[in-house]
CSV table of C-alpha atoms in Angstrom, one decimal:
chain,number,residue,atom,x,y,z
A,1,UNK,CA,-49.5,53.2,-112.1
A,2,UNK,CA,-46.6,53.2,-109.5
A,3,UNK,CA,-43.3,51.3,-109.6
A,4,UNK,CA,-41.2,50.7,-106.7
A,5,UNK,CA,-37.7,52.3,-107.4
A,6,UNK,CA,-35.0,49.5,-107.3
A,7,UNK,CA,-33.0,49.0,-104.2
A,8,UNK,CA,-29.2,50.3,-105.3
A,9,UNK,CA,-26.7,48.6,-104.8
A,10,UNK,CA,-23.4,49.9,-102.9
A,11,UNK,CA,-20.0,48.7,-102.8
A,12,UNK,CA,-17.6,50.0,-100.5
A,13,UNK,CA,-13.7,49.2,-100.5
A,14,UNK,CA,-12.1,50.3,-96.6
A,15,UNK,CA,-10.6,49.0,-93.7
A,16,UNK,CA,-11.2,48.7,-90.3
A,17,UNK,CA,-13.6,51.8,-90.0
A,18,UNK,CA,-16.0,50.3,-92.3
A,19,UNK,CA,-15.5,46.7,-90.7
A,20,UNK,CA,-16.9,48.7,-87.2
A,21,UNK,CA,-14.0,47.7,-85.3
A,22,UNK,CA,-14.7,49.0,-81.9
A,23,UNK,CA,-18.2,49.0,-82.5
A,24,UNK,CA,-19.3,45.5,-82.4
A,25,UNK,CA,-18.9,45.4,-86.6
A,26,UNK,CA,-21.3,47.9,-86.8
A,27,UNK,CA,-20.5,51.1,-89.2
A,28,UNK,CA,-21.5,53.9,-91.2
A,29,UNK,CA,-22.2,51.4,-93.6
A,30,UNK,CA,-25.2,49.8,-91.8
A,31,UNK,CA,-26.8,52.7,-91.2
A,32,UNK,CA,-26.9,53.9,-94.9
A,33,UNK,CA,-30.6,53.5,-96.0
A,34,UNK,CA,-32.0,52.8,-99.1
A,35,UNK,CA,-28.7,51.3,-100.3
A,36,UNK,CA,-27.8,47.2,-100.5
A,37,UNK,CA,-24.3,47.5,-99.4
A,38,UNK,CA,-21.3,45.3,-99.5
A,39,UNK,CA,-18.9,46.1,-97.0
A,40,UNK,CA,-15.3,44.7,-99.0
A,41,UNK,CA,-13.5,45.8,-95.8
A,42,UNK,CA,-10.2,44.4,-94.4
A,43,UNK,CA,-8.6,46.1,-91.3
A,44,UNK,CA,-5.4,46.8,-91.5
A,45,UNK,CA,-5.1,47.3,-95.2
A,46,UNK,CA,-3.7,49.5,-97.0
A,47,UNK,CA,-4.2,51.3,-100.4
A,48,UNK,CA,-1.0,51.1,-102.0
A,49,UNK,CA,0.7,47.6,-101.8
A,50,UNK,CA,3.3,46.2,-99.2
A,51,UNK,CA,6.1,44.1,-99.9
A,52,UNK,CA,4.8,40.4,-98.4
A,53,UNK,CA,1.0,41.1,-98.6
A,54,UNK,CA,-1.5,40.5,-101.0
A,55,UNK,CA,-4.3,42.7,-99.5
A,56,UNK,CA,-3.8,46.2,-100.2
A,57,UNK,CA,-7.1,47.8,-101.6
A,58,UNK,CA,-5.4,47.8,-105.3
A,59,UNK,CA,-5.2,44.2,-104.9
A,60,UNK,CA,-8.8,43.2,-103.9
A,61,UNK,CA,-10.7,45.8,-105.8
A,62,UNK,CA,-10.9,43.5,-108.9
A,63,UNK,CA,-12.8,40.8,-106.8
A,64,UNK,CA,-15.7,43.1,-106.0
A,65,UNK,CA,-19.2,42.5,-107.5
A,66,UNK,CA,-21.8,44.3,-109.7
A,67,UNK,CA,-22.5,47.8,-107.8
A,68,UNK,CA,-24.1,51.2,-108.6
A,69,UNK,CA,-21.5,53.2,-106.1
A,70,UNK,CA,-18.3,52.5,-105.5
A,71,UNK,CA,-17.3,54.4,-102.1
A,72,UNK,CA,-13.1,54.0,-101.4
A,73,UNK,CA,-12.4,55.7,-98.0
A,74,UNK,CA,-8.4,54.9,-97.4
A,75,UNK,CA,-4.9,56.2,-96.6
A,76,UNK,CA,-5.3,56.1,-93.0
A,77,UNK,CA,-3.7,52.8,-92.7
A,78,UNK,CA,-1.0,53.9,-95.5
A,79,UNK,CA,-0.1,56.8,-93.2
A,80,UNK,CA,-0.2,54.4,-89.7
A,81,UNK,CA,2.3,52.0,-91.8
A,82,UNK,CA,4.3,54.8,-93.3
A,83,UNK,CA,3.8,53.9,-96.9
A,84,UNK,CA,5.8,56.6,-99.0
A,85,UNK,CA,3.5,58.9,-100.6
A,86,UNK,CA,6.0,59.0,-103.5
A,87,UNK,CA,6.0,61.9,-106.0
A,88,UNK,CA,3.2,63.5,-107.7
A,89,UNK,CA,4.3,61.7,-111.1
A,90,UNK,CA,4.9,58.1,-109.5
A,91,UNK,CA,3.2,54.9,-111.2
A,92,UNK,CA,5.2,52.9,-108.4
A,93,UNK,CA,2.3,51.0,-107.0
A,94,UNK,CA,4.0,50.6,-103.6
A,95,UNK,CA,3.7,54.2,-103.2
A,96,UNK,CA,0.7,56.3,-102.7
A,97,UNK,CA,0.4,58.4,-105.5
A,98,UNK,CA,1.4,55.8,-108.0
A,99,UNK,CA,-1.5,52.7,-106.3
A,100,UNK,CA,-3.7,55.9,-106.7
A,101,UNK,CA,-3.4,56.2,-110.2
A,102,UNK,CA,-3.7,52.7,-110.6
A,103,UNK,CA,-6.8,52.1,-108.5
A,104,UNK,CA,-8.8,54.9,-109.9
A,105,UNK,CA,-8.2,53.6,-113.6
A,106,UNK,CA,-8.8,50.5,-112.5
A,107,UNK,CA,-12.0,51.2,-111.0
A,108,UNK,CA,-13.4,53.5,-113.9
A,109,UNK,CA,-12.4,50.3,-116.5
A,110,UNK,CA,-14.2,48.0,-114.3
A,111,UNK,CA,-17.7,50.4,-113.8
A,112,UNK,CA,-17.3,52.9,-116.3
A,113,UNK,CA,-20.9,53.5,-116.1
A,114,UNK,CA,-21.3,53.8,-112.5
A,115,UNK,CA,-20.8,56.3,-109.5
A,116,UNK,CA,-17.1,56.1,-107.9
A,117,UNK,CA,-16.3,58.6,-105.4
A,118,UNK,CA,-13.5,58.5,-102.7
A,119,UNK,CA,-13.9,59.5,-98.7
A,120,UNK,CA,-10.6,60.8,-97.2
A,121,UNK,CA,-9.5,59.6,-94.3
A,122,UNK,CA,-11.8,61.1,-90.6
A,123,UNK,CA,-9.3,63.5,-88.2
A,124,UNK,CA,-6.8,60.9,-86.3
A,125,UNK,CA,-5.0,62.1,-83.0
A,126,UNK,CA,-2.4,64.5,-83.1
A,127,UNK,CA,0.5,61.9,-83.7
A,128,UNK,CA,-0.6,61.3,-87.1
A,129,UNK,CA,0.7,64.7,-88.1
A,130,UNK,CA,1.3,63.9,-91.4
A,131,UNK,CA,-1.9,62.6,-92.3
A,132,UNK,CA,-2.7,65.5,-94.3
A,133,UNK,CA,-0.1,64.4,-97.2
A,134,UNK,CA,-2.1,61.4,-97.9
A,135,UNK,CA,-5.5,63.2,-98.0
A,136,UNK,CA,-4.1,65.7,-100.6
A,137,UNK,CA,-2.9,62.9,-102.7
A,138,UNK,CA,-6.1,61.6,-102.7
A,139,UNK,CA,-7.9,64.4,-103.8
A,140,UNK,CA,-5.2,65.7,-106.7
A,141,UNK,CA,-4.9,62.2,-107.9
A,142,UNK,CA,-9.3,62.0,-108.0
A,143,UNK,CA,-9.2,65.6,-109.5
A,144,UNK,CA,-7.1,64.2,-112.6
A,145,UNK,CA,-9.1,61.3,-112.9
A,146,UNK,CA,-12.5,63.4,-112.6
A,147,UNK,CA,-14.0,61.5,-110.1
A,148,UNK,CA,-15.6,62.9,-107.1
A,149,UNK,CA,-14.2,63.1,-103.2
A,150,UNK,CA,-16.1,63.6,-99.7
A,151,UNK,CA,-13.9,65.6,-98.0
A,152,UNK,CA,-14.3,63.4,-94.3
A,153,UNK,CA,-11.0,64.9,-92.9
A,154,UNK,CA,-12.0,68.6,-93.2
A,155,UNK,CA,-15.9,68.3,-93.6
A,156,UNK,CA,-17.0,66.1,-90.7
A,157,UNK,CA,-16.6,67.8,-87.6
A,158,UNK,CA,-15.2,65.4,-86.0
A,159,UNK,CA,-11.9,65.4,-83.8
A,160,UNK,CA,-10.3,63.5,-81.4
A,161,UNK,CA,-7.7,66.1,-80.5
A,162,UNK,CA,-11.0,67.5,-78.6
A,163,UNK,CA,-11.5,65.9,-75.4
A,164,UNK,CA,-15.1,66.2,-75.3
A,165,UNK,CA,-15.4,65.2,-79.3
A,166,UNK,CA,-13.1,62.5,-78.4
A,167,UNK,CA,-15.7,61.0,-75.6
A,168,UNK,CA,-18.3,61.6,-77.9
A,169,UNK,CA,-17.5,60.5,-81.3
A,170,UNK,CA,-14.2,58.2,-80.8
A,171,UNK,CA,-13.7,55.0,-78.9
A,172,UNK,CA,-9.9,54.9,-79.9
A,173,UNK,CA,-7.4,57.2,-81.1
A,174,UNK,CA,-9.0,56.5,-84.6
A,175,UNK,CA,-12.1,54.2,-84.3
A,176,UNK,CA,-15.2,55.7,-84.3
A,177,UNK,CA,-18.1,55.0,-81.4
A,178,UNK,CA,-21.4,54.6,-83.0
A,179,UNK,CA,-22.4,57.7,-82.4
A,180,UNK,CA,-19.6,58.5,-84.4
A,181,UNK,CA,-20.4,56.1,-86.9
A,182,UNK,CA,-23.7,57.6,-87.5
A,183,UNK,CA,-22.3,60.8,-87.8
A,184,UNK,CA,-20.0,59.7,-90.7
A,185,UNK,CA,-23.6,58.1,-91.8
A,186,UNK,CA,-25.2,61.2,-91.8
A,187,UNK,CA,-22.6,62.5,-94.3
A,188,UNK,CA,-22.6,59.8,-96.5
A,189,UNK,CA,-26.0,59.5,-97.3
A,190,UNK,CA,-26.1,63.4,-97.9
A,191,UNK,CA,-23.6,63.0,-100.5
A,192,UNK,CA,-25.2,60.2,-102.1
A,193,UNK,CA,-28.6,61.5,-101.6
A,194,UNK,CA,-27.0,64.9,-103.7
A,195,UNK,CA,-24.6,63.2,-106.0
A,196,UNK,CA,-27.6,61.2,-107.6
């Protein structure tokens, strides 16, 4: 006889992208099929903590529910708010490397049975030149930790530095249309689809 395959269930810890600022609340997120996701999205935040703020990602993570994937796509706003990316060795959690660390032990301790996997940030305009820092701490701090990143920055084709991308995909300097949404969609669910 057949059994129906339970619907998994998806947590994902971001900011505004994943909120669908821009795009009527709609993201990446709600296009994701097969999946029972819970969008624990705040714009604005950050990953690493800020003095006189209490909702950085490493301080909300804890209050998220049961979950078969854990998807943490950040650093964009820690680059926008020029949060120090610290030193490779920091455990200061109000620098990036060190509220890395912290996050992704915290995470594996919380669902040490379950998929965790980090999205770097998408391409932002050309201001955001150093961007790129915060995207390679995310993926040396994940390396250490063994736990997988999607690559969104290099692997997504998606740039708003092109004028014609930028019409197509972007509806701000950063926030996605919803055709880009669903192109980030697209991605996600490939990933998943792959990593399970």
């Amino acid at each position: 006889h057949s059994t129906s395959r339970r619907q998994r269930q998806m947590c994902i810890r971001d900011s505004s992208i994943t909120v669908g600022l821009t795009n009527n609340n709609i993201s990446y997120a709600d296009y994701l099929q097969n999946l029972n996701v819970n969008k624990h999205a705040v714009s604005g935040t950050t990953i690493a903590k800020q003095e006189g703020k209490t909702n950085s990602f490493l301080e909300r993570y804890s209050s998220m529910g049961e979950a078969d994937i854990i998807m943490v796509m950040g650093g964009t706003n820690d680059c926008n708010l020029a949060v120090p990316v610290g030193e490779k060795t920091s455990t200061n959690e109000y620098e990036f490397y060190g509220a890395l660390k912290s996050i992704c032990s915290g995470l594996l301790k919380k669902y040490p049975y379950n998929l965790i996997f980090f999205a770097t940030p998408i391409q932002r305009h050309t201001t955001q030149t150093n961007l790129e820092q915060y995207v390679e701490a995310i993926k040396e701090v994940c390396n250490n930790y063994n736990i997988p990143v999607l690559d969104l920055n290099r692997e997504l084709n998606m740039n708003p530095n092109i004028t014609e991308q930028y019409a197509k995909y972007y509806n701000d300097w950063l926030h996605p249309s919803d055709e880009g949404q669903r192109r980030i969609a697209r991605k996600v669910q490939k990933y998943i689809d792959n990593e399970l």
